[in-house]
Amino acid sequence: QKEVEQDPGPLSVPEGAIVSLNCTYSNSAFQYFMWYRQYSRKGPELLMYTYSSGNKEDGRFTAQVDKSSKYISLFIRDSQPSDSATYLCAMTINQAGTALIFGKGTTLSVSS
Amino acid sequence: DGGITQSPKYLFRKEGQNVTLSCEQNLNHDAMYWYRQDPGQGLRLIYYSQIVNDFQKGDIAEGYSVSREKKESFPLTVTSAQKNPTAFYLCASSSTPGGAGELFFGEGSRLTVL
């Protein structure tokens, strides 16, 4: 079983839809959870950052972490064509000698 | 402007040749990383360095080598031993070793083996 599982999609939605992106993980020691957004032929950029369990909201984006279920989500409200990108979940235990583990990424397309 | 610069952006190589990808950062970050990205595979860690003159293998280090002689530079050599080197390579840095800090990525280098 891979450490981080993420459905690669692709996911196509109309403008204005609510989008739900998800990842599951197997290592219960993960404590730091992130979502990166990557536009085509560009490097990823950090979108959301959450420590431990709970919700975090930033504008149209909400990140949720459920450590009991080993499940994280990213919700996008009122989706826009500019949200069309690949979304990568990432997580770490943050100990010396470790690095971020990424999911495979979900490709999202929002049509106008 | 602070950031990470990768070069070249596109590179073509013949089979059997070594090639070195450059990564320079002016963010004064201690930690630097190399990831490989293939369609449908996400980002896979090749090597990382959390301090100058020290580096560790990631999940797919075979056929690659790195050096970290200066804080701002972390070049990656793709050797002829790498069986399937055609991929998109991403360099990143972070102020926080251990992975919990934000990773800042370069624009990537696309390597094609002919």
CSV table of C-alpha atoms in Angstrom, one decimal:
chain,number,residue,atom,x,y,z
A,1,GLN,CA,0.0,0.0,0.0
A,2,LYS,CA,1.4,3.4,-1.0
A,3,GLU,CA,1.8,5.9,1.8
A,4,VAL,CA,-0.4,8.5,0.1
A,5,GLU,CA,-3.3,7.7,-2.3
A,6,GLN,CA,-4.9,10.3,-4.5
A,7,ASP,CA,-7.3,9.8,-7.4
A,8,PRO,CA,-5.7,11.3,-10.4
A,9,GLY,CA,-9.0,12.1,-12.2
A,10,PRO,CA,-9.3,13.9,-14.5
A,11,LEU,CA,-12.2,15.9,-12.9
A,12,SER,CA,-14.3,18.2,-15.1
A,13,VAL,CA,-16.8,20.6,-13.6
A,14,PRO,CA,-18.8,23.6,-14.8
A,15,GLU,CA,-17.9,27.1,-13.5
A,16,GLY,CA,-19.5,27.8,-10.1
A,17,ALA,CA,-19.5,24.2,-9.0
A,18,ILE,CA,-18.2,23.0,-5.6
A,19,VAL,CA,-15.1,20.8,-6.0
A,20,SER,CA,-14.0,18.1,-3.5
A,21,LEU,CA,-10.5,16.7,-3.8
A,22,ASN,CA,-9.3,13.9,-1.4
A,23,CYS,CA,-6.3,12.0,-0.3
A,24,THR,CA,-5.9,9.0,2.1
A,25,TYR,CA,-2.8,8.0,3.8
A,26,SER,CA,-1.4,5.1,5.8
A,27,ASN,CA,1.2,6.6,8.2
A,28,SER,CA,-0.5,7.7,11.4
A,29,ALA,CA,2.6,9.7,12.3
A,30,PHE,CA,1.9,12.4,9.6
A,31,GLN,CA,1.1,15.7,11.3
A,32,TYR,CA,1.6,18.3,8.6
A,33,PHE,CA,-0.7,18.4,5.6
A,34,MET,CA,-0.5,20.6,2.5
A,35,TRP,CA,-2.2,21.1,-0.8
A,36,TYR,CA,-0.1,22.4,-3.7
A,37,ARG,CA,-1.5,23.7,-7.0
A,38,GLN,CA,0.4,23.1,-10.2
A,39,TYR,CA,-0.4,24.8,-13.5
A,40,SER,CA,0.7,23.1,-16.7
A,41,ARG,CA,4.5,23.1,-17.3
A,42,LYS,CA,5.1,25.1,-14.0
A,43,GLY,CA,6.4,24.2,-10.6
A,44,PRO,CA,3.8,23.5,-7.8
A,45,GLU,CA,2.9,26.3,-5.4
A,46,LEU,CA,1.6,26.0,-1.9
A,47,LEU,CA,-2.2,26.5,-1.6
A,48,MET,CA,-3.2,25.4,1.9
A,49,TYR,CA,-1.2,24.3,5.0
A,50,THR,CA,-2.8,22.5,8.0
A,51,TYR,CA,-1.2,21.1,11.2
A,52,SER,CA,-2.8,18.1,12.8
A,53,SER,CA,-6.6,17.8,12.6
A,54,GLY,CA,-9.3,20.3,11.8
A,55,ASN,CA,-10.4,22.7,9.1
A,56,LYS,CA,-8.7,25.7,7.6
A,57,GLU,CA,-10.4,28.2,5.3
A,58,ASP,CA,-8.8,30.7,2.9
A,59,GLY,CA,-11.2,32.5,0.6
A,60,ARG,CA,-12.9,29.9,-1.7
A,61,PHE,CA,-10.7,27.1,-0.4
A,62,THR,CA,-11.2,24.9,2.7
A,63,ALA,CA,-8.8,22.2,3.8
A,64,GLN,CA,-10.0,19.5,6.1
A,65,VAL,CA,-7.9,16.9,8.0
A,66,ASP,CA,-9.5,13.8,9.7
A,67,LYS,CA,-6.6,12.0,11.4
A,68,SER,CA,-8.8,9.3,12.8
A,69,SER,CA,-9.8,8.3,9.3
A,70,LYS,CA,-6.4,9.2,7.7
A,71,TYR,CA,-8.2,11.3,5.2
A,72,ILE,CA,-7.7,14.9,4.0
A,73,SER,CA,-9.8,17.0,1.7
A,74,LEU,CA,-9.7,20.2,-0.2
A,75,PHE,CA,-12.9,22.0,-1.1
A,76,ILE,CA,-13.1,24.7,-3.8
A,77,ARG,CA,-16.3,26.8,-3.7
A,78,ASP,CA,-17.6,28.8,-6.7
A,79,SER,CA,-14.9,27.2,-9.0
A,80,GLN,CA,-13.5,29.3,-11.7
A,81,PRO,CA,-11.7,28.5,-15.0
A,82,SER,CA,-8.5,29.8,-13.4
A,83,ASP,CA,-8.7,26.9,-10.9
A,84,SER,CA,-8.0,24.5,-13.7
A,85,ALA,CA,-4.8,22.8,-12.6
A,86,THR,CA,-3.3,19.7,-11.0
A,87,TYR,CA,-3.8,19.6,-7.2
A,88,LEU,CA,-1.3,17.7,-5.2
A,89,CYS,CA,-1.7,16.7,-1.5
A,90,ALA,CA,1.5,16.4,0.5
A,91,MET,CA,2.3,15.4,4.1
A,92,THR,CA,5.2,14.8,6.5
A,93,ILE,CA,6.1,13.8,10.0
A,94,ASN,CA,8.7,16.6,10.2
A,95,GLN,CA,11.6,14.8,11.7
A,96,ALA,CA,15.2,15.3,10.7
A,97,GLY,CA,16.0,13.2,7.7
A,98,THR,CA,12.5,13.2,6.3
A,99,ALA,CA,10.8,15.1,3.4
A,100,LEU,CA,7.4,15.8,2.1
A,101,ILE,CA,5.5,12.8,0.6
A,102,PHE,CA,3.2,13.7,-2.3
A,103,GLY,CA,0.1,12.2,-3.7
A,104,LYS,CA,-0.1,11.6,-7.5
A,105,GLY,CA,-2.2,14.7,-8.0
A,106,THR,CA,-5.7,15.3,-9.3
A,107,THR,CA,-6.2,17.2,-12.6
A,108,LEU,CA,-9.1,19.6,-12.4
A,109,SER,CA,-10.7,21.3,-15.4
A,110,VAL,CA,-13.3,24.0,-14.8
A,111,SER,CA,-15.3,25.0,-17.9
A,112,SER,CA,-16.9,28.4,-18.4
B,1,ASP,CA,13.4,38.8,-6.7
B,2,GLY,CA,14.0,35.8,-4.4
B,3,GLY,CA,13.3,32.4,-5.9
B,4,ILE,CA,14.6,29.2,-7.4
B,5,THR,CA,16.2,29.1,-10.8
B,6,GLN,CA,16.4,25.9,-12.8
B,7,SER,CA,18.3,25.5,-16.0
B,8,PRO,CA,18.1,24.5,-18.7
B,9,LYS,CA,14.3,24.5,-19.1
B,10,TYR,CA,14.4,21.9,-21.9
B,11,LEU,CA,17.2,19.4,-22.5
B,12,PHE,CA,17.7,16.6,-25.1
B,13,ARG,CA,20.2,13.9,-24.5
B,14,LYS,CA,21.4,10.9,-26.3
B,15,GLU,CA,21.4,7.5,-24.6
B,16,GLY,CA,24.5,6.8,-22.7
B,17,GLN,CA,25.3,10.5,-21.9
B,18,ASN,CA,25.4,12.0,-18.5
B,19,VAL,CA,23.6,15.4,-18.1
B,20,THR,CA,23.6,17.9,-15.2
B,21,LEU,CA,20.6,20.0,-14.2
B,22,SER,CA,21.3,23.2,-12.4
B,23,CYS,CA,19.3,24.5,-9.4
B,24,GLU,CA,20.2,27.8,-7.7
B,25,GLN,CA,18.2,29.5,-4.9
B,26,ASN,CA,18.6,33.0,-3.3
B,27,LEU,CA,16.2,32.4,-0.5
B,28,ASN,CA,18.9,31.5,2.0
B,29,HIS,CA,17.2,28.2,2.6
B,30,ASP,CA,19.0,25.3,4.3
B,31,ALA,CA,17.0,22.5,2.7
B,32,MET,CA,16.9,21.6,-1.0
B,33,TYR,CA,15.2,18.8,-2.9
B,34,TRP,CA,15.0,17.2,-6.3
B,35,TYR,CA,11.8,15.6,-7.4
B,36,ARG,CA,10.9,13.8,-10.6
B,37,GLN,CA,7.4,14.1,-12.1
B,38,ASP,CA,6.0,11.6,-14.6
B,39,PRO,CA,2.5,11.6,-16.0
B,40,GLY,CA,0.2,9.9,-13.5
B,41,GLN,CA,3.0,9.4,-11.0
B,42,GLY,CA,3.0,12.6,-9.0
B,43,LEU,CA,6.2,13.9,-7.5
B,44,ARG,CA,8.8,11.3,-6.4
B,45,LEU,CA,11.8,12.3,-4.3
B,46,ILE,CA,15.2,11.7,-5.8
B,47,TYR,CA,17.6,13.3,-3.4
B,48,TYR,CA,17.5,16.0,-0.7
B,49,SER,CA,20.0,18.0,1.3
B,50,GLN,CA,19.2,19.6,4.7
B,51,ILE,CA,22.6,21.2,5.1
B,52,VAL,CA,25.7,22.1,3.0
B,53,ASN,CA,28.0,19.1,2.3
B,54,ASP,CA,25.3,16.6,3.3
B,55,PHE,CA,22.6,14.9,1.3
B,56,GLN,CA,20.3,11.8,1.5
B,57,LYS,CA,18.8,9.5,-1.0
B,58,GLY,CA,15.1,9.7,-1.7
B,59,ASP,CA,12.8,7.0,-3.0
B,60,ILE,CA,14.3,6.8,-6.5
B,61,ALA,CA,18.0,7.8,-6.2
B,62,GLU,CA,19.4,5.0,-8.5
B,63,GLY,CA,21.0,6.5,-11.6
B,64,TYR,CA,21.3,10.0,-10.1
B,65,SER,CA,23.9,11.9,-8.2
B,66,VAL,CA,24.0,15.3,-6.5
B,67,SER,CA,26.4,17.6,-4.7
B,68,ARG,CA,25.9,20.4,-2.2
B,69,GLU,CA,29.1,22.4,-2.0
B,70,LYS,CA,27.3,25.7,-1.5
B,71,LYS,CA,24.1,26.6,0.3
B,72,GLU,CA,22.5,28.2,-2.8
B,73,SER,CA,23.3,25.4,-5.3
B,74,PHE,CA,22.1,21.8,-5.6
B,75,PRO,CA,22.9,20.4,-9.0
B,76,LEU,CA,21.5,17.0,-10.2
B,77,THR,CA,23.4,14.7,-12.5
B,78,VAL,CA,21.3,12.2,-14.5
B,79,THR,CA,23.8,9.4,-15.3
B,80,SER,CA,23.7,6.8,-18.1
B,81,ALA,CA,22.8,4.3,-15.4
B,82,GLN,CA,19.3,5.8,-15.1
B,83,LYS,CA,17.1,3.5,-17.2
B,84,ASN,CA,14.3,5.8,-18.0
B,85,PRO,CA,15.5,9.4,-17.6
B,86,THR,CA,12.9,11.2,-19.8
B,87,ALA,CA,10.8,13.2,-17.2
B,88,PHE,CA,10.1,16.6,-15.7
B,89,TYR,CA,12.6,17.4,-12.9
B,90,LEU,CA,11.7,19.8,-10.2
B,91,CYS,CA,14.0,21.4,-7.7
B,92,ALA,CA,12.7,22.9,-4.4
B,93,SER,CA,13.9,24.5,-1.3
B,94,SER,CA,12.6,25.1,2.2
B,95,SER,CA,13.7,27.1,5.3
B,96,THR,CA,12.6,24.1,7.5
B,97,PRO,CA,14.5,20.8,7.3
B,98,GLY,CA,12.2,17.8,7.8
B,99,GLY,CA,9.5,18.8,5.3
B,100,ALA,CA,7.1,20.8,7.4
B,101,GLY,CA,8.0,24.1,5.9
B,102,GLU,CA,6.7,25.5,2.7
B,103,LEU,CA,8.5,24.1,-0.4
B,104,PHE,CA,9.3,26.7,-3.0
B,105,PHE,CA,9.7,25.1,-6.4
B,106,GLY,CA,11.5,26.1,-9.6
B,107,GLU,CA,9.9,26.1,-13.0
B,108,GLY,CA,11.3,22.7,-13.8
B,109,SER,CA,13.6,21.1,-16.4
B,110,ARG,CA,12.2,18.8,-19.0
B,111,LEU,CA,14.7,16.1,-20.0
B,112,THR,CA,14.1,14.1,-23.2
B,113,VAL,CA,16.4,11.2,-24.1
B,114,LEU,CA,16.5,10.5,-27.8
